[in-house]
mmCIF file of C-alpha atoms in Angstrom:
data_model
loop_
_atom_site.group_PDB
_atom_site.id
_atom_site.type_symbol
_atom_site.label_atom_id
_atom_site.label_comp_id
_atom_site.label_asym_id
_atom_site.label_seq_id
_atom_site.Cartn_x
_atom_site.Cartn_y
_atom_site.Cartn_z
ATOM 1 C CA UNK A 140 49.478 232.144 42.403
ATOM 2 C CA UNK A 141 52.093 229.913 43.740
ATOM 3 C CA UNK A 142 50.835 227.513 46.327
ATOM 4 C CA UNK A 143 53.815 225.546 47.439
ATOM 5 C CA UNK A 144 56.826 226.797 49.717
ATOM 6 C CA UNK A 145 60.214 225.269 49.380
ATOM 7 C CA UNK A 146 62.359 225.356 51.787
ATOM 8 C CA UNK A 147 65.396 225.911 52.034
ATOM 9 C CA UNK A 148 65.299 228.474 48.783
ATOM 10 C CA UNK A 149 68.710 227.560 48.266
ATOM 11 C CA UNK A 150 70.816 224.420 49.635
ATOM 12 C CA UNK A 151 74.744 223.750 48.996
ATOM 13 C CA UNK A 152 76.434 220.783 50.307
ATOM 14 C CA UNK A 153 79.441 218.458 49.231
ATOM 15 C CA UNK A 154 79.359 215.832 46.788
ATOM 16 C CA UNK A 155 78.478 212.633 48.581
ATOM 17 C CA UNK A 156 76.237 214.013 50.762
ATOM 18 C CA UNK A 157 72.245 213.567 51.362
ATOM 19 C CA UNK A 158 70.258 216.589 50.938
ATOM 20 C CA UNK A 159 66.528 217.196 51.943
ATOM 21 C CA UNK A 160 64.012 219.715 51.073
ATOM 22 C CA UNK A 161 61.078 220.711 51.842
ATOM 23 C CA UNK A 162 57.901 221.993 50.359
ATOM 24 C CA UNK A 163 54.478 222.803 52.500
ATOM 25 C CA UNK A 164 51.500 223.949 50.592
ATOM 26 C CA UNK A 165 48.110 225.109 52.282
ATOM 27 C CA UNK A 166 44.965 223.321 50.425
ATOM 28 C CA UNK A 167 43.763 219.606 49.918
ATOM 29 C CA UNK A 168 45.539 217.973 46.986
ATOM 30 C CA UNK A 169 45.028 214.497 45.089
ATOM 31 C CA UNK A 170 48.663 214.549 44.593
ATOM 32 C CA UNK A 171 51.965 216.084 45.398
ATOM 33 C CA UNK A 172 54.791 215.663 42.286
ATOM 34 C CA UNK A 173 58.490 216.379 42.406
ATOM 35 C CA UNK A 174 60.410 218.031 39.277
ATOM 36 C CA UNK A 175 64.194 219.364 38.328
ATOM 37 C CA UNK A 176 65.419 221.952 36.447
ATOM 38 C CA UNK A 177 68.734 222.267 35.310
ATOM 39 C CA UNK A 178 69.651 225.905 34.362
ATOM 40 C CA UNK A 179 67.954 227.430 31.097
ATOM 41 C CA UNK A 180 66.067 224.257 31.329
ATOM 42 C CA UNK A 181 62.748 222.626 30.566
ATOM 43 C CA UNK A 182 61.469 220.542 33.611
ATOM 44 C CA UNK A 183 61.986 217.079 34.728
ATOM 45 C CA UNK A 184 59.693 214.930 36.157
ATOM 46 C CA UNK A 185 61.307 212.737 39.173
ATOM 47 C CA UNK A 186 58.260 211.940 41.304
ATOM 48 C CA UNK A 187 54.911 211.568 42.273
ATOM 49 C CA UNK A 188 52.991 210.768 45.542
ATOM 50 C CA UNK A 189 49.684 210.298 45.864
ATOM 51 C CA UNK A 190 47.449 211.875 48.764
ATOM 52 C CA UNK A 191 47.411 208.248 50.193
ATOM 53 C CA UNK A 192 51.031 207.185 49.828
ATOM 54 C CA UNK A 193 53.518 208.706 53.075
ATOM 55 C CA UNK A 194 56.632 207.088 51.338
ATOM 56 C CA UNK A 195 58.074 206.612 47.871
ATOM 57 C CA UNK A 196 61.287 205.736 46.467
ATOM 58 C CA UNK A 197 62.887 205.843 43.319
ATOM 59 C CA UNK A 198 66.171 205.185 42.987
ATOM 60 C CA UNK A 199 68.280 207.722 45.229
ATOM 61 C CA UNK A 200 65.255 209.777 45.860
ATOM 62 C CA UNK A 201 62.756 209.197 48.306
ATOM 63 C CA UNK A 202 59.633 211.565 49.097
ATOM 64 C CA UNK A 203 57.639 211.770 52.034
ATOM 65 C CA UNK A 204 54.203 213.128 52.407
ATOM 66 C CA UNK A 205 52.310 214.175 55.518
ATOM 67 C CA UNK A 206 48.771 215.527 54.471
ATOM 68 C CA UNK A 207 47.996 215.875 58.438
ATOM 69 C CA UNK A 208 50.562 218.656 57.911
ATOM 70 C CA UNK A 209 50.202 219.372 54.641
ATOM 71 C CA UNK A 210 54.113 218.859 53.960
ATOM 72 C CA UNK A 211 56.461 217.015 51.935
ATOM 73 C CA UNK A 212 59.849 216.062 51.753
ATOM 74 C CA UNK A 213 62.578 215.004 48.910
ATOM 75 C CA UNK A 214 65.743 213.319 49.904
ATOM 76 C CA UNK A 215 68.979 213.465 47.450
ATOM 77 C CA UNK A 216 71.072 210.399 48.758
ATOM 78 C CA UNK A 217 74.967 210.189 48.228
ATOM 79 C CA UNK A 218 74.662 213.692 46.116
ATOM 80 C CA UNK A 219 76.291 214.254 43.005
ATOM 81 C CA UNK A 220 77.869 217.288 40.987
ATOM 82 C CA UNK A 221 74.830 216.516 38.534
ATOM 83 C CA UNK A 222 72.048 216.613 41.291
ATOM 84 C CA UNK A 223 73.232 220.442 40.464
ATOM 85 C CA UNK A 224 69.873 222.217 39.659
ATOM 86 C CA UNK A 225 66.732 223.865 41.013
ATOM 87 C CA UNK A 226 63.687 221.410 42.429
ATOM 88 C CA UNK A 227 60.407 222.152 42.526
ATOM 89 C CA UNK A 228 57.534 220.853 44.106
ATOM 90 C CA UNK A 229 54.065 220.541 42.300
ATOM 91 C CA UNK A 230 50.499 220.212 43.950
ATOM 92 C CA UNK A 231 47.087 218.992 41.599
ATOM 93 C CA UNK A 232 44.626 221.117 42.673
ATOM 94 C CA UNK A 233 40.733 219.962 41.804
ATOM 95 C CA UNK A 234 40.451 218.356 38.499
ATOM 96 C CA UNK A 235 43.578 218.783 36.732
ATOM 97 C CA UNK A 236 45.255 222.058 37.552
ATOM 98 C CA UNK A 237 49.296 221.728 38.468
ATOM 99 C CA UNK A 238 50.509 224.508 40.903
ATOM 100 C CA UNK A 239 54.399 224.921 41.441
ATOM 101 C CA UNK A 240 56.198 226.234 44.155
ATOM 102 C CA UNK A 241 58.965 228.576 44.040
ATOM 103 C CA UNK A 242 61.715 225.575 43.455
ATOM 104 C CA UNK A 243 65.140 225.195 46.184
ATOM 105 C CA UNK A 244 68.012 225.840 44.256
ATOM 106 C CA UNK A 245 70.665 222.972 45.107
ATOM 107 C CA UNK A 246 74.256 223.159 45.116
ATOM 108 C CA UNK A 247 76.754 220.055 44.755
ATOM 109 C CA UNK A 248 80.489 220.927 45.173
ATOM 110 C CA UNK A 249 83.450 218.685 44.393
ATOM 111 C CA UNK B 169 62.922 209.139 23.349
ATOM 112 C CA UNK B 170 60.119 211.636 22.446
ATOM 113 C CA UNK B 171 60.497 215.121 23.666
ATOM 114 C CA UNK B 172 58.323 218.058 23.406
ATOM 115 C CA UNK B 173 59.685 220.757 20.678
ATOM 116 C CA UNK B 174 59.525 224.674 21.316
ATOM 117 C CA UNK B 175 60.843 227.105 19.132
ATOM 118 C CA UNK B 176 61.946 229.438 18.864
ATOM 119 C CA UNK B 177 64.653 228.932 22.303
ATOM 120 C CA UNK B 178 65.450 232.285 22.602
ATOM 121 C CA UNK B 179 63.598 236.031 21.815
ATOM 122 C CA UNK B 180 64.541 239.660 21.511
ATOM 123 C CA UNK B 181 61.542 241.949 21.309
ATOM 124 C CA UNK B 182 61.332 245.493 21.682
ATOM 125 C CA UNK B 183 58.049 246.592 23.918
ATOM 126 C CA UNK B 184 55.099 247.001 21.549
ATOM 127 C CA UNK B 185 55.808 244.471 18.904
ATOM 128 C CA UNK B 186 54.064 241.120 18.920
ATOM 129 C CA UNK B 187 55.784 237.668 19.210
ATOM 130 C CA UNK B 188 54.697 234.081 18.612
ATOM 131 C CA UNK B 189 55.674 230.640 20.275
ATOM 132 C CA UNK B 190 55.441 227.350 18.885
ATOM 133 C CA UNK B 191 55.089 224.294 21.090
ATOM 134 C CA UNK B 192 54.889 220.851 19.445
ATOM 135 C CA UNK B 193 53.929 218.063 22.426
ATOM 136 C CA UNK B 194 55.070 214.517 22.406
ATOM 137 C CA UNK B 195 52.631 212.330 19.974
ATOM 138 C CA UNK B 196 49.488 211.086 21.136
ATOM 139 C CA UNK B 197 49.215 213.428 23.939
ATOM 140 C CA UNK B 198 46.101 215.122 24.457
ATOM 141 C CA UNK B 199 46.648 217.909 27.144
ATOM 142 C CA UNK B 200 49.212 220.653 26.342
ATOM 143 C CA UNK B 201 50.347 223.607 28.877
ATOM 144 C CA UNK B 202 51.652 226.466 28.273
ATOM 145 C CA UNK B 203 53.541 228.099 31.509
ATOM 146 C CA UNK B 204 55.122 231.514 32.519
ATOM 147 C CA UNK B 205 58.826 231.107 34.891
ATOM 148 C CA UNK B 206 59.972 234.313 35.688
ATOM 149 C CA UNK B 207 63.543 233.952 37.110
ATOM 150 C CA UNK B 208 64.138 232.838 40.766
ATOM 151 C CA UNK B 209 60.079 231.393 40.396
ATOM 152 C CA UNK B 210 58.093 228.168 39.796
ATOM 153 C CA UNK B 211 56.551 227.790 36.460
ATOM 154 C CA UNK B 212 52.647 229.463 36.781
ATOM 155 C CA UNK B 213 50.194 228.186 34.621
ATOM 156 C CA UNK B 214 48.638 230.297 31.366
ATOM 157 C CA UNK B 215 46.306 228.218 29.445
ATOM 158 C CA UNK B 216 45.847 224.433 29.433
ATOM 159 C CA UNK B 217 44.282 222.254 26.582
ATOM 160 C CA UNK B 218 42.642 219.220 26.333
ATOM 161 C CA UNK B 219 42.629 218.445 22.608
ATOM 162 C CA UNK B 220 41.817 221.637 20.791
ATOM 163 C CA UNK B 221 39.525 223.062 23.940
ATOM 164 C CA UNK B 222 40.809 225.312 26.232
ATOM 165 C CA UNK B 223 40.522 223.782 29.775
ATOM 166 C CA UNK B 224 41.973 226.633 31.911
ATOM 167 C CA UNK B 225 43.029 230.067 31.181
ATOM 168 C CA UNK B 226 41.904 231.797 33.932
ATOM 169 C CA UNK B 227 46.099 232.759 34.928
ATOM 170 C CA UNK B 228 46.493 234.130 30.784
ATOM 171 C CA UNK B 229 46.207 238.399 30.364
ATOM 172 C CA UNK B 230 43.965 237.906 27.633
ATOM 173 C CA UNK B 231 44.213 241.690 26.625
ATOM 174 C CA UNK B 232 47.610 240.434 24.971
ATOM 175 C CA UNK B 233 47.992 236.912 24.957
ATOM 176 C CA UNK B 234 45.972 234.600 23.054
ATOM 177 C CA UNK B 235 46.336 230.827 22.527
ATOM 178 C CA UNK B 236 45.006 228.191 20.029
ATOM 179 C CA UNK B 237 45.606 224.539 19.781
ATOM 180 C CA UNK B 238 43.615 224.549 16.486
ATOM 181 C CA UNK B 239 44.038 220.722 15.184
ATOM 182 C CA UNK B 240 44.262 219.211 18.792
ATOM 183 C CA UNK B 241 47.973 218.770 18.013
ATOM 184 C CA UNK B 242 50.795 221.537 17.908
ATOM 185 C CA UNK B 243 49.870 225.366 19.766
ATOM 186 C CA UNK B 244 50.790 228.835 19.258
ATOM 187 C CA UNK B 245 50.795 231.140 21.743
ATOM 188 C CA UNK B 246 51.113 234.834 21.425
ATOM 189 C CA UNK B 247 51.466 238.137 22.506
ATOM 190 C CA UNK B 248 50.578 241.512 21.591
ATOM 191 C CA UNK B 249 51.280 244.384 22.314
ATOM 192 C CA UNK B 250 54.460 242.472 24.434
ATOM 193 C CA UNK B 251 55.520 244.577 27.365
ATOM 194 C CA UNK B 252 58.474 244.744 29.274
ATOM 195 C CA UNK B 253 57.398 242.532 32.285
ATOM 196 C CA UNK B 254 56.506 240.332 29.828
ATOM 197 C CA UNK B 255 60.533 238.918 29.774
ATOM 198 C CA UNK B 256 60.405 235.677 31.246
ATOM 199 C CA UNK B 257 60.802 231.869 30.336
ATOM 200 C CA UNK B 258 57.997 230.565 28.344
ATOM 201 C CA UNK B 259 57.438 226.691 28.862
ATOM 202 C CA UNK B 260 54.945 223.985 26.927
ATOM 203 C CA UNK B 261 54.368 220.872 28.672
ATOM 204 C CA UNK B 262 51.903 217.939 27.292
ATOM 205 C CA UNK B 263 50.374 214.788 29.283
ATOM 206 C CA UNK B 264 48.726 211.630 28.348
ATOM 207 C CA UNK B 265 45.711 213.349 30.160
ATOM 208 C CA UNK B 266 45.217 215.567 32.814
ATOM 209 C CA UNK B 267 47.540 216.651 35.277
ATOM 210 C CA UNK B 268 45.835 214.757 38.265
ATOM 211 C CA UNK B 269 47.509 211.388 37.391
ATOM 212 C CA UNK B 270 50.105 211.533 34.711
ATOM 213 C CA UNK B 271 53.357 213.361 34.402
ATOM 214 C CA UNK B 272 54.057 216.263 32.917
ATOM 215 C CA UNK B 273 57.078 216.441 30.061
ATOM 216 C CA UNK B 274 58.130 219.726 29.159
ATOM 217 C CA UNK B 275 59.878 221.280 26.620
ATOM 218 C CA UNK B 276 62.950 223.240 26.481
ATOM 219 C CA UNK B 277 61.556 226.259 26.674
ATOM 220 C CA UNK B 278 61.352 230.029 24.868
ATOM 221 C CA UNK B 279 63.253 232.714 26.766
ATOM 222 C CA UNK B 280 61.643 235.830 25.723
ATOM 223 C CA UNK B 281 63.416 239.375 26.719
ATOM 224 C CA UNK B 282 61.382 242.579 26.065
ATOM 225 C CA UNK B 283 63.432 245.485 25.601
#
């Protein structure tokens, strides 16, 4: 069962721009993590924000979480043609279980 | 840098026969994960290990798939009879620990077709 909800479910912008998505997901979580895929790809982690944390950066990304409304966002700054792949967002559920979304499929053109 | 090993990447299967994956996780890494991605979807969860004990399988059809993680170390996981919704991407991931506060790396994956 997929408990997260990207959104947009696909995104295309131009190189050099910011892009944001969106994931909302409907029960209590310890923690909300942010991966990458590239195509035919294993995952990549990128982030992780804890239940207490609204704001985290790393690097170009930065992730927002807003338990009140049980949302989160990830920002791409100053995109690039490798930002080119599908991102997913991940809730822990209870002890240890990691529940996936159904991913936004990003789009940088040159 | 040490990455998590699947083999083999790729599968061609006609319905009926069984296949095995092999998923090696990164060294000292006590949980392992074996997922399901069907294409256009997140990754769902099968079976998850802690050691050689099976944590969470409550997602895997075990009328046809089985999983062991016999030394604690490398897993198989299999299936049989395979059927043709059975085509998908098969992932293993591995964690220090559980998934509450530690990463998840994954591997490259097994794409599995079922003809």
């Amino acid at each position: 069962s997929q408990q997260g909800e990207e959104d947009p479910q696909a995104l295309s912008i131009q190189e050099g721009e910011n892009a944001t998505m969106n994931c909302s997901y409907k029960t209590s979580i310890n923690n909300l993590q942010w991966y990458r895929q590239n195509s035919g790809r294993g995952l990549v982690h990128l982030i992780l924000i804890r239940s207490n944390e609204r704001e985290k950066h790393s690097g170009r990304l930065r992730v927002t979480l807003d338990t009140s409304k049980k949302s989160s966002s990830l920002l791409i700054t100053a995109s690039r043609a490798a930002d080119t792949a599908s991102y997913f967002c991940a809730t822990v559920q209870g002890a240890q279980k990691l529940v996936f979304g159904q991913g936004t499929r990003l789009t940088i053109n040159p | 840098e040490a990455e998590v090993a699947q083999s083999p990447r790729y599968k061609i299967t006609e319905k009926s026969q069984a296949v095995a994956f092999w998923c090696d996780p990164i060294s000292g890494h006590a949980t392992l994960y074996w997922y399901r991605q069907i294409l256009g979807q997140g990754p769902e969860l099968l079976v998850q290990f802690q050691d050689e004990s099976v944590v969470d399988d409550s997602q895997l059809p075990k009328d046809r798939f089985s999983a062991e993680r016999l030394k604690g170390v490398d897993s198989t996981l299999k299936i049989q009879p395979a059927e043709l919704g059975d085509s998908a991407m098969y992932l293993c991931a591995s964690s220090l620990a559980g998934a509450g506060s530690y990463e998840q790396y994954f591997g490259p994956g097994t794409r599995l077709t079922v003809t």
